mmCIF file of C-alpha atoms and ligand atoms in Angstrom:
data_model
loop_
_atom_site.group_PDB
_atom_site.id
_atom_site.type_symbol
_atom_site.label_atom_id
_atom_site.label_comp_id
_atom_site.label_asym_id
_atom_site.label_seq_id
_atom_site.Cartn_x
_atom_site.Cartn_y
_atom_site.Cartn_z
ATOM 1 C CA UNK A 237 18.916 -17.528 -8.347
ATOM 2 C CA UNK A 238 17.931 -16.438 -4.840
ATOM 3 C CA UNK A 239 13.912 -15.682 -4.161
ATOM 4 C CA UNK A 240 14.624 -11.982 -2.762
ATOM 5 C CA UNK A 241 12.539 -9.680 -0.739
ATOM 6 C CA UNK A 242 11.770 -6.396 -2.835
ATOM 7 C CA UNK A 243 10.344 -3.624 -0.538
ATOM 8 C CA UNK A 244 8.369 -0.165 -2.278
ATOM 9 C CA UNK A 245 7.593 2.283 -0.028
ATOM 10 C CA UNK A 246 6.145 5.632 -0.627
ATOM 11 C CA UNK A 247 3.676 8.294 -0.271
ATOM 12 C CA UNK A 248 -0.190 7.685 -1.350
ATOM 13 C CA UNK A 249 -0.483 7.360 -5.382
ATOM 14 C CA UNK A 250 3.205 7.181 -6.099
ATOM 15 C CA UNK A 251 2.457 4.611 -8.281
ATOM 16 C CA UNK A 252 3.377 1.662 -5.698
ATOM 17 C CA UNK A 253 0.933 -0.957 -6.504
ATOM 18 C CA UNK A 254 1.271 -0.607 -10.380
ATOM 19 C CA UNK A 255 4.733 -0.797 -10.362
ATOM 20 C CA UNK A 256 5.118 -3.804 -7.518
ATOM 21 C CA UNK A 257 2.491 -5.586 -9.351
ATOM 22 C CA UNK A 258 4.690 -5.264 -13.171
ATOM 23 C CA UNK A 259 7.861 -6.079 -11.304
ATOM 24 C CA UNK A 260 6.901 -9.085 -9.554
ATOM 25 C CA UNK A 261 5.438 -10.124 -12.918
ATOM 26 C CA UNK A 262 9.046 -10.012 -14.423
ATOM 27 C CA UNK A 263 10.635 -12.049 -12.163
ATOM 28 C CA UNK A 264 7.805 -14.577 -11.041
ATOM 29 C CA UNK A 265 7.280 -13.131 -7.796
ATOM 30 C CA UNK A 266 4.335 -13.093 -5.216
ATOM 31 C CA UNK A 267 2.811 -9.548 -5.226
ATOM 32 C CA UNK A 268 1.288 -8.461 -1.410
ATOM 33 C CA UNK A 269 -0.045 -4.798 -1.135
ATOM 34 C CA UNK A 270 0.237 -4.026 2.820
ATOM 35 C CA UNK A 271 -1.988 -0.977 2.165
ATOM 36 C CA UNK A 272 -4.886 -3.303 0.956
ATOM 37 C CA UNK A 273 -4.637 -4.678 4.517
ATOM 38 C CA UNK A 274 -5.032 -2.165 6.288
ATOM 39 C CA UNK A 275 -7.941 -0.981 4.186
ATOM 40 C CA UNK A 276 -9.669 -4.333 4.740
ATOM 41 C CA UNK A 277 -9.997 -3.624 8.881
ATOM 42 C CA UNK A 278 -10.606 -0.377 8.130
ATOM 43 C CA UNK A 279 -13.687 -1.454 6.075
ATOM 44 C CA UNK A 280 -14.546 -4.089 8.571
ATOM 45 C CA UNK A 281 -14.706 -1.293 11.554
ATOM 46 C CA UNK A 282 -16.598 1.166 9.606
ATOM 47 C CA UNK A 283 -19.365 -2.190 8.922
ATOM 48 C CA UNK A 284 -19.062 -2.785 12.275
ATOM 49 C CA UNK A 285 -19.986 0.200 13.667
ATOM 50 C CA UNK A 286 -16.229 -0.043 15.789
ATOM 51 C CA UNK A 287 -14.497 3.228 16.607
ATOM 52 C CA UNK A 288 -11.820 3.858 14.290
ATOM 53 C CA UNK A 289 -9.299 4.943 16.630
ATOM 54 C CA UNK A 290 -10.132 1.830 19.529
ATOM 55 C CA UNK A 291 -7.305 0.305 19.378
ATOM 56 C CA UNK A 292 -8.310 -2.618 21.786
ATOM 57 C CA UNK A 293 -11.300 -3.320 20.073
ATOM 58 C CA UNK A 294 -10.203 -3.292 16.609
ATOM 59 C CA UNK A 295 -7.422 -5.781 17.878
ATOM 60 C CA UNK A 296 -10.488 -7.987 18.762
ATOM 61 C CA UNK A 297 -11.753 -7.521 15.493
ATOM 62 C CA UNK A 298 -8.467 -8.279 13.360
ATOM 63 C CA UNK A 299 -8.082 -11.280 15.916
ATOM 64 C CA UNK A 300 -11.228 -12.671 14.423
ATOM 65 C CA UNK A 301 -11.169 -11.469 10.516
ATOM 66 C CA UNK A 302 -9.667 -13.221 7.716
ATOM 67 C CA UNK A 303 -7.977 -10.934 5.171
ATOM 68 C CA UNK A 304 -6.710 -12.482 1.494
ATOM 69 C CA UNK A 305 -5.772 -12.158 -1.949
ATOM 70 C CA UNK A 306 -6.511 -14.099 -4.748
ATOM 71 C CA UNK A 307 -5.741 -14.105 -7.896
ATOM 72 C CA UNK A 308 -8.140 -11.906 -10.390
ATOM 73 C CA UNK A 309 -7.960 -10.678 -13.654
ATOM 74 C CA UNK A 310 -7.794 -8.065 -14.012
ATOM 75 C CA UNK A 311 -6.379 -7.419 -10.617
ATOM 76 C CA UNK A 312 -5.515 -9.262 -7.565
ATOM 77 C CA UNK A 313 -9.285 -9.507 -5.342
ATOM 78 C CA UNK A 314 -9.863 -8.565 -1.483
ATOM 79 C CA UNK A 315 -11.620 -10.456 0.572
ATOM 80 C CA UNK A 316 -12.593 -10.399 4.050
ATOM 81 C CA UNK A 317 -14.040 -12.834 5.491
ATOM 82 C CA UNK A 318 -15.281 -14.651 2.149
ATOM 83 C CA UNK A 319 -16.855 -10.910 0.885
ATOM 84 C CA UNK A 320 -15.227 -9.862 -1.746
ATOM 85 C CA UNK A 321 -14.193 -6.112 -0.750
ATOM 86 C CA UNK A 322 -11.942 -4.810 -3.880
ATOM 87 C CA UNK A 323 -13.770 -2.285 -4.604
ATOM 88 C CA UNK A 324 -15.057 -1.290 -1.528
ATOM 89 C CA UNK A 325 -11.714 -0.321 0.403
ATOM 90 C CA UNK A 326 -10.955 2.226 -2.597
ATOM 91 C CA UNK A 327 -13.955 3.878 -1.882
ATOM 92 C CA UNK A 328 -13.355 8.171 -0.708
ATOM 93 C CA UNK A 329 -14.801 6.815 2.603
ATOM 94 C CA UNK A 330 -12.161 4.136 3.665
ATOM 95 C CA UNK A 331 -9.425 6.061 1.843
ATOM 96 C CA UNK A 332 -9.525 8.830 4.434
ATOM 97 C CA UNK A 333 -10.261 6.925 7.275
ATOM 98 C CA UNK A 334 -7.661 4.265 6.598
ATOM 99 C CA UNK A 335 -4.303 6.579 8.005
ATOM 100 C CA UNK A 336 -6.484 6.819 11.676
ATOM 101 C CA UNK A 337 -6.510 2.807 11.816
ATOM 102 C CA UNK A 338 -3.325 2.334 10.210
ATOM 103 C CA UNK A 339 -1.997 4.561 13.286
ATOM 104 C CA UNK A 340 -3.421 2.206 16.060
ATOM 105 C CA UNK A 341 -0.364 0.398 17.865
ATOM 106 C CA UNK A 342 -2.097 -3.030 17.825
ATOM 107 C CA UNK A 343 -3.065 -2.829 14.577
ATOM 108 C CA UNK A 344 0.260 -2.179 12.817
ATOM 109 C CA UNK A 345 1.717 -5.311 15.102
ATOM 110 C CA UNK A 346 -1.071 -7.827 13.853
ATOM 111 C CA UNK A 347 -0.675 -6.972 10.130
ATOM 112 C CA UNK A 348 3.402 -6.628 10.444
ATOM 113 C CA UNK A 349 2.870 -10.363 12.175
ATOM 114 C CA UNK A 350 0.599 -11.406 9.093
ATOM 115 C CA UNK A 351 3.039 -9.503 6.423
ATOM 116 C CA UNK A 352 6.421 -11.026 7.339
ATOM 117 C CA UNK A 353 4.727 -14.392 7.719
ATOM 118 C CA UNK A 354 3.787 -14.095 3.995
ATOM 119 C CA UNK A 355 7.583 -12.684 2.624
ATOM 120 C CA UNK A 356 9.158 -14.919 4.838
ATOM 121 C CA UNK A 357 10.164 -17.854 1.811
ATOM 122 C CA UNK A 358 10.912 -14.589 -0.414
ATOM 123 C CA UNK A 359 10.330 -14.402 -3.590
ATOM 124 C CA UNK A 360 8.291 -11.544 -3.036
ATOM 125 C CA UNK A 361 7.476 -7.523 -3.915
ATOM 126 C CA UNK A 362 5.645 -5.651 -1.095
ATOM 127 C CA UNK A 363 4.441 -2.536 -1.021
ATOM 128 C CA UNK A 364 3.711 -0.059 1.779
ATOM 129 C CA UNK A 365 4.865 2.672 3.608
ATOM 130 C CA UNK A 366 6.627 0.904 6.644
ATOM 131 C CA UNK A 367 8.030 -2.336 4.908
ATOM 132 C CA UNK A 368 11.967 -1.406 3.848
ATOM 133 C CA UNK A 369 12.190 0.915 7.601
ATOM 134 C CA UNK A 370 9.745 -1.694 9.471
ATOM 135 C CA UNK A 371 8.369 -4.820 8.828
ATOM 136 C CA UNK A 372 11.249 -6.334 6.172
ATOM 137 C CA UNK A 373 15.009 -4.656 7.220
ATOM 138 C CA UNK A 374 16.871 -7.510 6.163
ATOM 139 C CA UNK A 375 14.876 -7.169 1.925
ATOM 140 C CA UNK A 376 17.823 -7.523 -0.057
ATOM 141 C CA UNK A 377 15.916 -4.598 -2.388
ATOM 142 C CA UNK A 378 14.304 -1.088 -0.769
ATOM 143 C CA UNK A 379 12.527 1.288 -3.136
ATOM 144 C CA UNK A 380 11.196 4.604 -2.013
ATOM 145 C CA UNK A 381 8.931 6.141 -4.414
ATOM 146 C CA UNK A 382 7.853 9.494 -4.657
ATOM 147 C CA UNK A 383 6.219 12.014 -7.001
ATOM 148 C CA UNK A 384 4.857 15.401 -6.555
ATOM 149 C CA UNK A 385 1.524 15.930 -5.063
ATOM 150 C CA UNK A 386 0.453 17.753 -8.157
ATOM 151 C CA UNK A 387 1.739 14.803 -10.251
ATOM 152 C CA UNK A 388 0.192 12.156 -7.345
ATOM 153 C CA UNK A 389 -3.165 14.321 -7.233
ATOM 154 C CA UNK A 390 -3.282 13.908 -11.200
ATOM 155 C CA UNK A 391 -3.105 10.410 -11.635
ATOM 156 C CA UNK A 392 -5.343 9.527 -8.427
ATOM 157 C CA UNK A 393 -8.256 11.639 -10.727
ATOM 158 C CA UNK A 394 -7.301 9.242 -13.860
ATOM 159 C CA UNK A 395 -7.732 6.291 -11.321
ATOM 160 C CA UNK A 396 -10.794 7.432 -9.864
ATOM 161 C CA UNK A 397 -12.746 8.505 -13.481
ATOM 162 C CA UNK A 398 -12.341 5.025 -14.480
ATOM 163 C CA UNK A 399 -14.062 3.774 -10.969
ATOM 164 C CA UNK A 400 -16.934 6.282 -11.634
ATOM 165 C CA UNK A 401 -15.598 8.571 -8.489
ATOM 166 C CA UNK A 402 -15.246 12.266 -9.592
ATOM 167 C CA UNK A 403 -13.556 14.053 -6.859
ATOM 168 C CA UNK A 404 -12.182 17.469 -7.852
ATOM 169 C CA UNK A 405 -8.459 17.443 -8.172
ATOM 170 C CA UNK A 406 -8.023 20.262 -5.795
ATOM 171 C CA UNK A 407 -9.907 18.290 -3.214
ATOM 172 C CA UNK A 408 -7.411 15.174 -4.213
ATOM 173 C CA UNK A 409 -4.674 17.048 -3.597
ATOM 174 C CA UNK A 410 -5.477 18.464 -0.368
ATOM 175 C CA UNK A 411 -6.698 14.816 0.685
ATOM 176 C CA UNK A 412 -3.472 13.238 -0.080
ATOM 177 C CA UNK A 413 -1.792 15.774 1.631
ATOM 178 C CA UNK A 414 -3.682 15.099 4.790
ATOM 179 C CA UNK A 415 -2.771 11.200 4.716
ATOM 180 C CA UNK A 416 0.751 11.466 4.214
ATOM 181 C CA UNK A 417 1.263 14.040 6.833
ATOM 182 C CA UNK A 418 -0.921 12.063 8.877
ATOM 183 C CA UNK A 419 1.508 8.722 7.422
ATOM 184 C CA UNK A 420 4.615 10.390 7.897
ATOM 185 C CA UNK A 421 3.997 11.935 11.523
ATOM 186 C CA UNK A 422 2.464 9.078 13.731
ATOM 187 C CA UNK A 423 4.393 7.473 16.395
ATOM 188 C CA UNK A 424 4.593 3.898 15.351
ATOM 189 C CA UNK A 425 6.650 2.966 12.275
ATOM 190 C CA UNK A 426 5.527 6.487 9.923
ATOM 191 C CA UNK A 427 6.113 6.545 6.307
ATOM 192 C CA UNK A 428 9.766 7.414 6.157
ATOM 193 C CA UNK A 429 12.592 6.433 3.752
ATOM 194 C CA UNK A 430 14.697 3.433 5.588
ATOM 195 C CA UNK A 431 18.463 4.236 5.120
ATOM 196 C CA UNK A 432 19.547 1.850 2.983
ATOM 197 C CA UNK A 433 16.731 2.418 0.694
ATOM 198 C CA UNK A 434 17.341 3.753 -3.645
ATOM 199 C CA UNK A 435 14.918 7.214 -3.871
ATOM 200 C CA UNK A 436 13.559 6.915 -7.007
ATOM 201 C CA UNK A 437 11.022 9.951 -8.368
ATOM 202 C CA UNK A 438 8.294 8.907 -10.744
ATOM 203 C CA UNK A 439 7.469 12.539 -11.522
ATOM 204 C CA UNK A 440 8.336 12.320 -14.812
ATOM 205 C CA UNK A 441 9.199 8.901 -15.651
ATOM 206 C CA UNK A 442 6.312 6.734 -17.735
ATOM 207 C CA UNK A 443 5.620 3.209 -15.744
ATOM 208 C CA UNK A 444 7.659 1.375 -18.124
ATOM 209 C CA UNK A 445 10.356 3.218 -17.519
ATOM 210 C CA UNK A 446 10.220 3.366 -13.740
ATOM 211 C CA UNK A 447 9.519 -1.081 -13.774
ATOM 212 C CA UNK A 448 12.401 -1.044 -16.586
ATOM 213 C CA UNK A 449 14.531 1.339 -13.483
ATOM 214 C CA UNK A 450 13.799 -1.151 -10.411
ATOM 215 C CA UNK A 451 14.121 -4.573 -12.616
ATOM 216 C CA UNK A 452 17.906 -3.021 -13.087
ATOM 217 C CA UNK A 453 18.376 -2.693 -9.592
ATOM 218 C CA UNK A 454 16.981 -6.080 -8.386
ATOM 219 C CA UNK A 455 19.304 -7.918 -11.395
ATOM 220 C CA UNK A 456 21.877 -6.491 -9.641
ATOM 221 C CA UNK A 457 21.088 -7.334 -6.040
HETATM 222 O O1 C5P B 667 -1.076 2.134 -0.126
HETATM 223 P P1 C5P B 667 -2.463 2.566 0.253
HETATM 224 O O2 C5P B 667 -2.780 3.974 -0.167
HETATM 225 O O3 C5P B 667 -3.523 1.607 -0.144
HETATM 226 O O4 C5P B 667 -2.422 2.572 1.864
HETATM 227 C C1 C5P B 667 -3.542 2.977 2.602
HETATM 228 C C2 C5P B 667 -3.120 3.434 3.996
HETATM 229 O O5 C5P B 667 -2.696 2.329 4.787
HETATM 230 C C3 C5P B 667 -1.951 4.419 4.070
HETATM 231 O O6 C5P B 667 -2.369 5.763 3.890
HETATM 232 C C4 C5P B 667 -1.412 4.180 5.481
HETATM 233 O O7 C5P B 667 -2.169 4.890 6.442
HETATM 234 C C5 C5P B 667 -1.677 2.710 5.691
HETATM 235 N N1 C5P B 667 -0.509 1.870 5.449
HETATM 236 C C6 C5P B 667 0.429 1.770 6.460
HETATM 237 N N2 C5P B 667 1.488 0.913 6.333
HETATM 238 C C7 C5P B 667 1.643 0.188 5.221
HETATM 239 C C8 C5P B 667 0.714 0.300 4.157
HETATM 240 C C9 C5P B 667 -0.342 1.168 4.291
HETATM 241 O O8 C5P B 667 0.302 2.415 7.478
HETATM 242 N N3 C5P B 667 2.668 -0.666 5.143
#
């Protein structure tokens, strides 16, 4: 059988990286999370004391930074440059300074560069926000997930208890708001559901059910 390209795309805490992670399990394939990219020079520009929203100079600093994955149980590790960062670009600081880098022109043409490199063999489930609309229009799969914020804002809370952040929902809520207005309104490739992409809403669904959904679809790709 053919190594596809599987695209998820959605708003914050959908449930992207849990499910891309499961379904790339069941069929073998390479899991890359775009967002964990753009976290990573996010991180780095904070360190480095670079304006968030300098686009030349942060395309300087990508130029010379090494982002990459490696295998880690029991998730997939973050490092730039050799420093392990996995933790780090979760934190409440990165997370709602990310959607200002992520909007820099540059920036999104480096990583897109760096992302289709890595899906082009296929064989591959990437998850994003621009990937089925953007950087992957020929993946022979294109999920769009969504959930509602109050549904989004509850599960980010269950995330973050287990890190040892305790953000009040209400503040989670508004925060995610922010970012995917912020997401779905900039200029360059927003967060918007590619045409010939399957909606599907993880409101109510368990995980299981919504891996046991977009397995079904890829069979039949
Ligand atoms: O998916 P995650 O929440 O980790 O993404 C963090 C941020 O990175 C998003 O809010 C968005 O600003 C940016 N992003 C993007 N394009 C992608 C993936 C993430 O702009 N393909």
């Amino acid at each position: 059988v053919k190594a596809l390209q599987v695209a998820i795309d959605g708003p914050a805490s959908a449930g992207k990286s849990t499910v891309a992670k499961r379904v790339a399990h069941d069929f073998g394939y390479i899991y890359c999370d775009t967002g964990a990219m753009y976290r990573a020079i996010t991180w780095k520009a904070m360190q480095s004391g670079v304006a968030l929203d300098d686009d030349a100079a942060l395309e300087a600093l990508l130029a010379k930074t090494t982002i990459a994955f490696r295998a880690g149980e029991p998730e997939q590790r973050v490092y730039v440059d050799d420093v392990e960062v996995t933790q780090a670009i979760r934190q409440p600081d990165v997370t709602n300074n990310v959607s200002t880098v992520a909007a820099q022109a540059t920036v999104r043409e480096a990583l897109t560069k760096r992302q289709r490199e890595i899906a082009a063999a296929g064989g591959i489930v990437m998850d994003g926000r621009d990937i089925g609309s953007s950087v992957l229009p020929n993946a022979e799969v294109k999920i769009f997930l969504v959930a509602s914020v109050e549904e989004r804002a509850e599960r980010r809370f269950k995330d973050n208890a287990e890190k040892g952040i305790h953000t009040p929902i209400d503040v989670l809520k508004e925060e995610i708001a922010v970012r995917d207005k912020k997401d779905s309104t900039r200029k360059i490739s927003p967060l918007t559901q590619a045409t010939d992409a399957i909606k599907v809403d993880t409101t109510s669904l368990s995980i299981d059910e919504v891996v046991a959904r977009i397995d079904e679809i890829i069979k039949k790709a």
